Short mmCIF file of C-alpha atoms in Angstrom, two decimals:
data_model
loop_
_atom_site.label_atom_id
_atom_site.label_comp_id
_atom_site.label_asym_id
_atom_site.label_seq_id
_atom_site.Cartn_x
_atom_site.Cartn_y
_atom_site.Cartn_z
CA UNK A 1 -10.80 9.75 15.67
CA UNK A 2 -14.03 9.39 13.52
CA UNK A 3 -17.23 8.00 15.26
CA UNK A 4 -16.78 4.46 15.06
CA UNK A 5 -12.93 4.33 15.71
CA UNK A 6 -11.28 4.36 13.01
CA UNK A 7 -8.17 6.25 12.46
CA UNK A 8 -8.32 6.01 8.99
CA UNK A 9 -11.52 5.50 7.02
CA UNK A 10 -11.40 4.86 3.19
CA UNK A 11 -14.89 5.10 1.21
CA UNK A 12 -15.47 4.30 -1.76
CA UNK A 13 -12.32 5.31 -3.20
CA UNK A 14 -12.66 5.56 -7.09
CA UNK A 15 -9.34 7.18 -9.56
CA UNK A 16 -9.60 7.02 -13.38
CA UNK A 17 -7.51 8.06 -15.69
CA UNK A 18 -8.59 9.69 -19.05
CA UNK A 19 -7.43 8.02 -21.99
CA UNK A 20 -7.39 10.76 -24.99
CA UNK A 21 -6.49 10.12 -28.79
CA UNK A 22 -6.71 12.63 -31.79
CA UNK A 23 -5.25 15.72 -32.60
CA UNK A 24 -7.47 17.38 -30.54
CA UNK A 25 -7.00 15.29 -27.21
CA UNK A 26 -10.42 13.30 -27.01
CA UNK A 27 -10.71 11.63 -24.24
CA UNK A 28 -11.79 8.10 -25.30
CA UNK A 29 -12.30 6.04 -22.70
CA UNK A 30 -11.06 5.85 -18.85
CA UNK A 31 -8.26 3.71 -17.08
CA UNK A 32 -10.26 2.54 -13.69
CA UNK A 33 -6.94 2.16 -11.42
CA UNK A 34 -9.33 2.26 -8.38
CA UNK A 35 -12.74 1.09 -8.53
CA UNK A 36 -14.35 1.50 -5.60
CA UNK A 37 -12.25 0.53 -2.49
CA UNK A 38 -13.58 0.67 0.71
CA UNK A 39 -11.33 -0.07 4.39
CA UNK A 40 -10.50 1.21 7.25
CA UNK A 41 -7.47 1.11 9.78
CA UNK A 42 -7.50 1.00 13.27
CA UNK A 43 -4.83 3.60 15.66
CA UNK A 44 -1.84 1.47 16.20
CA UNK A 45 -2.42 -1.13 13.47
CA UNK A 46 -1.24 -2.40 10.24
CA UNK A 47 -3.06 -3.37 7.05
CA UNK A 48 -1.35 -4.94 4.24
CA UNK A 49 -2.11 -4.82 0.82
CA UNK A 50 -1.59 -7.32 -2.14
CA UNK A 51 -2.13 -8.12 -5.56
CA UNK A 52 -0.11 -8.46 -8.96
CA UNK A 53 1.45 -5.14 -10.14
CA UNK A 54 -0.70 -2.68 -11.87
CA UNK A 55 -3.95 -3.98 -9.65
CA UNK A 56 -3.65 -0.35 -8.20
CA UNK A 57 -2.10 -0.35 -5.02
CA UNK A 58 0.02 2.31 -5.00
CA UNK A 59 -2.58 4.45 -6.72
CA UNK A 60 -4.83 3.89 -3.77
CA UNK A 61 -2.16 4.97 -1.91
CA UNK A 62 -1.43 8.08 -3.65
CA UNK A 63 -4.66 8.79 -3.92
CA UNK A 64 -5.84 8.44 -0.34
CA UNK A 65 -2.69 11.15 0.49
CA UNK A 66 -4.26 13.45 -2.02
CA UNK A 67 -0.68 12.87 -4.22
CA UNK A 68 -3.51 11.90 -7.18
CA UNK A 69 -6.77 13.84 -7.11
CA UNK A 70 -9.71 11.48 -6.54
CA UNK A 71 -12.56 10.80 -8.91
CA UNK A 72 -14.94 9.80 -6.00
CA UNK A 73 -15.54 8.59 -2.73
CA UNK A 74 -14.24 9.64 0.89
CA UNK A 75 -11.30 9.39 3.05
CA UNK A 76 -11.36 10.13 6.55
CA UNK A 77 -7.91 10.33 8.62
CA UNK A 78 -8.36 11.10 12.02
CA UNK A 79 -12.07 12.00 11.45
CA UNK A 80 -10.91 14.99 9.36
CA UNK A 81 -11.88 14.71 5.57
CA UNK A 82 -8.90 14.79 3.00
CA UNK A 83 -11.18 15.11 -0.07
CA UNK A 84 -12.53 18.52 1.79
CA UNK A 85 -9.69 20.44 2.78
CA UNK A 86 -8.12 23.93 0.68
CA UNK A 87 -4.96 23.78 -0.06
CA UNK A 88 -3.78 25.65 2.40
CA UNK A 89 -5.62 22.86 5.36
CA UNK A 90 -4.17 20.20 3.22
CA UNK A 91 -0.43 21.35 3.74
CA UNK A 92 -0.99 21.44 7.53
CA UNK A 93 -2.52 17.89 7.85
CA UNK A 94 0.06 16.32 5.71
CA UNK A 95 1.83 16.44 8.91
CA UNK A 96 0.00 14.08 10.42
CA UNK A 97 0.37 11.20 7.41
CA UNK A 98 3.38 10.34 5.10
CA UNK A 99 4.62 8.25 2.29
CA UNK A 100 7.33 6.37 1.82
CA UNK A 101 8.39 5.98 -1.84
CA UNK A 102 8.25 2.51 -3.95
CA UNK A 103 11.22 4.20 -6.28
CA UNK A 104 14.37 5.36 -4.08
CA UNK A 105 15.93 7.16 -7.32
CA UNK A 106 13.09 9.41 -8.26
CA UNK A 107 11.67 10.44 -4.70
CA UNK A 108 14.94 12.22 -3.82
CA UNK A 109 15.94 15.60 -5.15
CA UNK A 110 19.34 15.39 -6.30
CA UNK A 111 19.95 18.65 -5.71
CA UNK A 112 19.77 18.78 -1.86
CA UNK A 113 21.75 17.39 0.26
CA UNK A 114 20.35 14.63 3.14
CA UNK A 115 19.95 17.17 5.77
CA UNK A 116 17.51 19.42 3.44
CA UNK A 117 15.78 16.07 2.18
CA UNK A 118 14.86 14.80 5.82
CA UNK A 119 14.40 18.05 7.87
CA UNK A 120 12.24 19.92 5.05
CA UNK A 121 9.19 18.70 6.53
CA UNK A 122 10.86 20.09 9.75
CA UNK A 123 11.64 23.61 7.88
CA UNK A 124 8.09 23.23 6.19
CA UNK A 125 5.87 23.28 9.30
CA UNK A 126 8.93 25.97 11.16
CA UNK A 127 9.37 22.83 14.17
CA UNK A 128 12.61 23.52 16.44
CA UNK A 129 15.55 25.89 15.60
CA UNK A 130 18.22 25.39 12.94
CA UNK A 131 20.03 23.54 15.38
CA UNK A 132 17.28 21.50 16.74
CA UNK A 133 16.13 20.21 13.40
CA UNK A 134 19.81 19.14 12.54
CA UNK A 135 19.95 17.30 15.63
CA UNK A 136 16.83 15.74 15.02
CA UNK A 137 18.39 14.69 11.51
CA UNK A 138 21.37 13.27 12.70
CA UNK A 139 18.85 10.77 15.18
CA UNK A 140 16.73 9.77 12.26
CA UNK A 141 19.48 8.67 9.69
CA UNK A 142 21.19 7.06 13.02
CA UNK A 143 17.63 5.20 13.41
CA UNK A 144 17.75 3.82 9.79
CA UNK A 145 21.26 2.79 10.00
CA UNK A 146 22.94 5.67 8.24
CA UNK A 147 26.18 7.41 9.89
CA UNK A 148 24.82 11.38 11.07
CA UNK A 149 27.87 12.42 8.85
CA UNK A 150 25.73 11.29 5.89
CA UNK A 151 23.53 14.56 6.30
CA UNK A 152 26.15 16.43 4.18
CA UNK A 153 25.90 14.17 1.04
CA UNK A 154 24.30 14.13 -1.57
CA UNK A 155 21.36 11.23 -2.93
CA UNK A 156 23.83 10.22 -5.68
CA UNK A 157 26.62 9.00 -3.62
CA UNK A 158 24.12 6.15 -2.00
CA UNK A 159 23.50 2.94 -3.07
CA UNK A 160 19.88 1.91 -3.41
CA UNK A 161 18.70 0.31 -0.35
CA UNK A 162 20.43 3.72 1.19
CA UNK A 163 18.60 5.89 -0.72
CA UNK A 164 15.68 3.86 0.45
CA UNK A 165 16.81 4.53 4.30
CA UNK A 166 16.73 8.12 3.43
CA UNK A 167 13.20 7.89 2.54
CA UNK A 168 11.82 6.21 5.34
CA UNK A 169 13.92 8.73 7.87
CA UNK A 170 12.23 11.68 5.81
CA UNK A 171 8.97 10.30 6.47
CA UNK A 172 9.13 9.48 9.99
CA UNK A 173 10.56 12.93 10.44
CA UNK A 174 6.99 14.44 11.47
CA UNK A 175 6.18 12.19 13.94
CA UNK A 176 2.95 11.43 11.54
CA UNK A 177 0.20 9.25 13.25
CA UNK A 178 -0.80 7.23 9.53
CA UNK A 179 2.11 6.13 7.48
CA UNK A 180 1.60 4.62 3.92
CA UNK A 181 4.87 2.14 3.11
CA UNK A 182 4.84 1.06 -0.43
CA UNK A 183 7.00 -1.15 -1.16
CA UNK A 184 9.69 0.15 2.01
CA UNK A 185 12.26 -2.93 1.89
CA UNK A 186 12.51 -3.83 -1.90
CA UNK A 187 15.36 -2.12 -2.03
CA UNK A 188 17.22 -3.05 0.40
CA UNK A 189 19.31 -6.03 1.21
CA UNK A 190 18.08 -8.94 2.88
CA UNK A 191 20.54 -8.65 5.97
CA UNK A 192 18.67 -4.83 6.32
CA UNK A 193 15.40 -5.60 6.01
CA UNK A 194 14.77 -7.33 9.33
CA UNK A 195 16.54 -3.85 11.05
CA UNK A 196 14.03 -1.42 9.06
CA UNK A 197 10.78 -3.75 9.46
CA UNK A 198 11.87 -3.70 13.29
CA UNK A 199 12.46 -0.09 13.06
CA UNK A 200 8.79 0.32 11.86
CA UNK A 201 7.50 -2.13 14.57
CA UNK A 202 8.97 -0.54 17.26
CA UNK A 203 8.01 3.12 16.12
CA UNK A 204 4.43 1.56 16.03
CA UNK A 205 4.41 0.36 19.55
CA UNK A 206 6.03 3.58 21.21
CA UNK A 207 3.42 6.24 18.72
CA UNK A 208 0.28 3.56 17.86
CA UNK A 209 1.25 5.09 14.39
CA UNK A 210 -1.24 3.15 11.88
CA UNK A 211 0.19 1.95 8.36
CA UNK A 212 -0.50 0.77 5.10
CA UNK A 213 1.50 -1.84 3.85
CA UNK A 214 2.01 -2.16 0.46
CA UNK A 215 4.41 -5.31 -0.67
CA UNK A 216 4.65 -8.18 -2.90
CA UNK A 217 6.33 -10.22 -0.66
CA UNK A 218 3.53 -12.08 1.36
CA UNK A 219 5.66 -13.89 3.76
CA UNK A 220 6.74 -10.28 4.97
CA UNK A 221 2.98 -8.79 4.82
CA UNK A 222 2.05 -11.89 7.16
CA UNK A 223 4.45 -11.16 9.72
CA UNK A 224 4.03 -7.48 9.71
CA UNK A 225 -0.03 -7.08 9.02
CA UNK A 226 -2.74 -7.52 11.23
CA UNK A 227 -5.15 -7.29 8.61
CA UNK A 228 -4.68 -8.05 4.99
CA UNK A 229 -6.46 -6.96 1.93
CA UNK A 230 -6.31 -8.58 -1.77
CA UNK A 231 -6.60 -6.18 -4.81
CA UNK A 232 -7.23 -7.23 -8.15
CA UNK A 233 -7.38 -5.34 -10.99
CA UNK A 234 -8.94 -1.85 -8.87
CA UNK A 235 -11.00 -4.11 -6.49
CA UNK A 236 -10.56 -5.41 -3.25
CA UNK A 237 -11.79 -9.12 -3.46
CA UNK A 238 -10.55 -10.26 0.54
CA UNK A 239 -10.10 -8.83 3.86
CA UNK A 240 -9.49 -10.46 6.88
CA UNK A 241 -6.83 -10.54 9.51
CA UNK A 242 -3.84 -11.69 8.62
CA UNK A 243 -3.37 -15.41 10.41
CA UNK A 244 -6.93 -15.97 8.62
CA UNK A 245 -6.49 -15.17 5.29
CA UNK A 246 -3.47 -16.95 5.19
CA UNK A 247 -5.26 -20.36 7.07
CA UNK A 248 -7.96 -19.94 5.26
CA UNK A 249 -8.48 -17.59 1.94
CA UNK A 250 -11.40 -17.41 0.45
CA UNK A 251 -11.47 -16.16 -2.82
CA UNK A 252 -9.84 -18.28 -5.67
CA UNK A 253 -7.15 -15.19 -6.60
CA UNK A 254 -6.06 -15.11 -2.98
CA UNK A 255 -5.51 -18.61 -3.25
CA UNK A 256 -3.26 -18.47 -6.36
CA UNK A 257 -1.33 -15.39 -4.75
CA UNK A 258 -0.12 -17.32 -1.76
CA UNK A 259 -0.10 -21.23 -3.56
CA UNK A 260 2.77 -18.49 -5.21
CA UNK A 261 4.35 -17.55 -2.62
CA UNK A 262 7.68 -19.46 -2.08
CA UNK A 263 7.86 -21.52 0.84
CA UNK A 264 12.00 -21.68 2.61
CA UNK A 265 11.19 -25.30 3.38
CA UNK A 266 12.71 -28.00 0.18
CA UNK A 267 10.19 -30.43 1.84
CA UNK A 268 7.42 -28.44 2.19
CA UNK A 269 5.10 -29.44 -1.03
CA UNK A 270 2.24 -27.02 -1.52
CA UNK A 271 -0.61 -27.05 -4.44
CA UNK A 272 0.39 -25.41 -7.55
CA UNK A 273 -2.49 -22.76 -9.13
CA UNK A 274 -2.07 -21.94 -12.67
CA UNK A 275 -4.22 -19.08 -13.11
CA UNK A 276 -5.48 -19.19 -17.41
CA UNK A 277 -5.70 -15.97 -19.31
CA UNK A 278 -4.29 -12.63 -18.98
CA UNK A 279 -5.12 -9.54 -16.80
CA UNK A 280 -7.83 -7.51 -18.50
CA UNK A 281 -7.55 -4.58 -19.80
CA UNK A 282 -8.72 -2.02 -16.94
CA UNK A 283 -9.52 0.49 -19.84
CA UNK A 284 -11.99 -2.21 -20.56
CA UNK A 285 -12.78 -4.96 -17.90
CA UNK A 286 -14.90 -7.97 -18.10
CA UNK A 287 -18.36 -7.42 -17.01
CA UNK A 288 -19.60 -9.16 -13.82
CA UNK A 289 -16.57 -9.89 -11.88
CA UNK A 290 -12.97 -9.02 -13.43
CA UNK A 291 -11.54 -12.26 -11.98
CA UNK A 292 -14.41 -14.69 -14.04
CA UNK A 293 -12.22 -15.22 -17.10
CA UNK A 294 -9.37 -16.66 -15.31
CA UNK A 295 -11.30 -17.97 -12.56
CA UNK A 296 -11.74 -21.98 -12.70
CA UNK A 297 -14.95 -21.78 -10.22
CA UNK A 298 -16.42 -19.53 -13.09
CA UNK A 299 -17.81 -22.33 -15.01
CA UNK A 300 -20.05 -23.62 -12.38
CA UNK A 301 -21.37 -20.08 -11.31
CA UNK A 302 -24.77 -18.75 -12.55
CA UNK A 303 -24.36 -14.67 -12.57
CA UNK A 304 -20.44 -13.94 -11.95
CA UNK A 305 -19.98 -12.82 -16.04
CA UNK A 306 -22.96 -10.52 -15.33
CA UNK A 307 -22.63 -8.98 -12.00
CA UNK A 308 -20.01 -8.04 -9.72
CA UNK A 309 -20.29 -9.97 -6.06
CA UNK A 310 -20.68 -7.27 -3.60
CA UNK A 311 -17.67 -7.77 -0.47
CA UNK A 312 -19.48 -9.63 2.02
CA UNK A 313 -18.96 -10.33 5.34
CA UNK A 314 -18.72 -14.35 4.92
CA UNK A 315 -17.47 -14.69 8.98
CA UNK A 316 -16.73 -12.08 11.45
CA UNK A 317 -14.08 -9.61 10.25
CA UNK A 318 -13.28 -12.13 7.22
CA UNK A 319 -14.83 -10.26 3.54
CA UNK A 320 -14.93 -11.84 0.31
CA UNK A 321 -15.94 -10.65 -2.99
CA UNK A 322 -16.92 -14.21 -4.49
CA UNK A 323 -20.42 -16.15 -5.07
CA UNK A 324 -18.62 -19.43 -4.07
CA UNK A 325 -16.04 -18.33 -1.65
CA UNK A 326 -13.83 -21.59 -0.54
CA UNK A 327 -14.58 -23.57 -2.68
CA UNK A 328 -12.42 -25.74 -4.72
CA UNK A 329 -12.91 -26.37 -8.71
CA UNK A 330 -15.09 -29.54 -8.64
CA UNK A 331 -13.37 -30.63 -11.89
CA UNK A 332 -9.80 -29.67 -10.63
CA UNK A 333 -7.26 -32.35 -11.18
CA UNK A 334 -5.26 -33.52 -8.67
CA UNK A 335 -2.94 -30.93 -6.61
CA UNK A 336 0.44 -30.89 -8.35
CA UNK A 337 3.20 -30.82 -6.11
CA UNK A 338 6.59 -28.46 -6.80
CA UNK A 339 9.26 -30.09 -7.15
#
């Protein structure tokens, strides 16, 4: 564990991707996918993180695992630095964290059947005998729903939301101790996705396994998430624990996210936030803070075009990235209800 408890630390986490042009490959410019993220998960807990798509969340991901090759900043899991380890360190601490895929087509190898693509973490690191790690197999597809006689076939003769079961039994394989779950359930069908978010749940109370949560589906990053953090274009703009930001968000983008969010009640009637503009360009972003052109509190704000708001701590465990955080647009017209 690192000093102050954290099982997993994240520092300052900055990726950019050059842009080049020309015939001789200039680079031009930078894409800045993450911009400075900083969090930190506690053993046996869950942090979910939202935003649009293309705000970088799976590129924090990636990067954190060392699957993308930072541009700056730290990341501490189990007090041992990922940034710092060789090559040869970094293949024997991947052990203790795992990913599962967004994309259930392209994470497979269609070349191997089940059995190789789940137990080659288990050949990898030489755990148990050939016999052992088949065993060991056949319990994890069993776990995610799959028949043990799937182990023979091959990733082409799934469906989707199979494929997707084959992922998350490859990455539990390990017994890991930090698990990063982008997007684990889009794929699947609805009538599965309570059995693998259960799954999860109950693997997290028997191991205190920590995750990352990535989904776009907020009423299943509430129930899931203890904490929750809002990305937006690189940045994280919120953080708080889950019932709070979801009683009482802060910043006007976390406000539009869930005022999006469709409610399974026809009589439930809920303000509708129409956010102006488009996403900038992250090649290029706005100076001051990257929400200000869409934001409708902009207008009233001395200083938001010109610098960013640092994430402050506006109550105990609740951070915000805004200079007016909860407030409402004083020339807002009246909440429009959905029909």
């Amino acid at each position: 564990m690192t000093a102050n408890g954290k099982l997993v630390e994240v520092r300052d986490l900055t990726t950019y991707f050059p842009v080049k042009k020309g015939v001789f490959s200039r680079t031009v410019g930078y894409v800045k996918a993450v911009d400075g993220v900083s969090f930190s998960i506690e053993r046996g807990r869950t942090l979910g993180l939202v935003g649009e798509s293309g705000c970088g969340k799976t590129t924090c991901a990636r990067t954190m695992l060392r699957l993308i090759e930072p541009t700056g900043g730290k990341v501490f899991v189990n007090g041992q630095d990922v940034f710092g380890l060789t090559p040869r360190e970094l293949r024997q601490a991947r052990r203790r964290f795992q990913i599962i895929f967004q994309d259930p087509y392209a994470s497979l190898n269609p070349r191997m059947t089940i059995e190789s693509i789940v137990g080659e973490g288990l050949v990898v690191h030489r755990i148990g005998t050939r016999a052992e790690r088949r065993r060991r197999v056949a319990e994890l597809l069993e776990s995610v729903g799959l028949p043990a006689e799937a182990a023979g076939r091959y990733p082409h003769e799934f469906s989707g939301g199979q494929r997707q079961r084959i992922g998350i039994a490859r990455a539990l394989a390990l017994e890991p101790v930090f698990l990063v779950c982008d997007e684990p359930v889009s794929a699947l069908d609805v009538s599965v996705r309570a059995q693998i978010v259960n799954l999860l749940e109950d693997l997290q109370a028997k191991t205190s396994m920590s995750y990352l949560f990535i989904a776009h589906d907020l009423n299943l990053v509430e129930h899931i998430s203890d904490d929750v953090a809002v990305m937006y274009l690189g940045r994280i703009v919120e953080m708080a624990p889950a019932e709070e930001i979801y009683d009482k968000p802060l910043h006007p983008y976390t406000r539009a996210l869930l005022a999006a969010n469709p409610v399974p009640d026809p009589e439930t009637r809920r303000e509708r936030i129409i956010l102006g503009g488009d996403i900038p360009n992250p090649m290029n972003p706005p100076g001051g803070c990257y929400f200000h052109p869409r934001c409708a509190l902009a207008a009233g704000c001395d200083g938001c075009d010109r610098a960013y708001p640092p994430l402050m701590e506006y109550s105990p465990g609740h951070w915000v990235a805004c200079c007016r955080p909860g407030e409402a647009p004083a020339a807002a017209a009246p909440a429009a209800a959905l029909p």
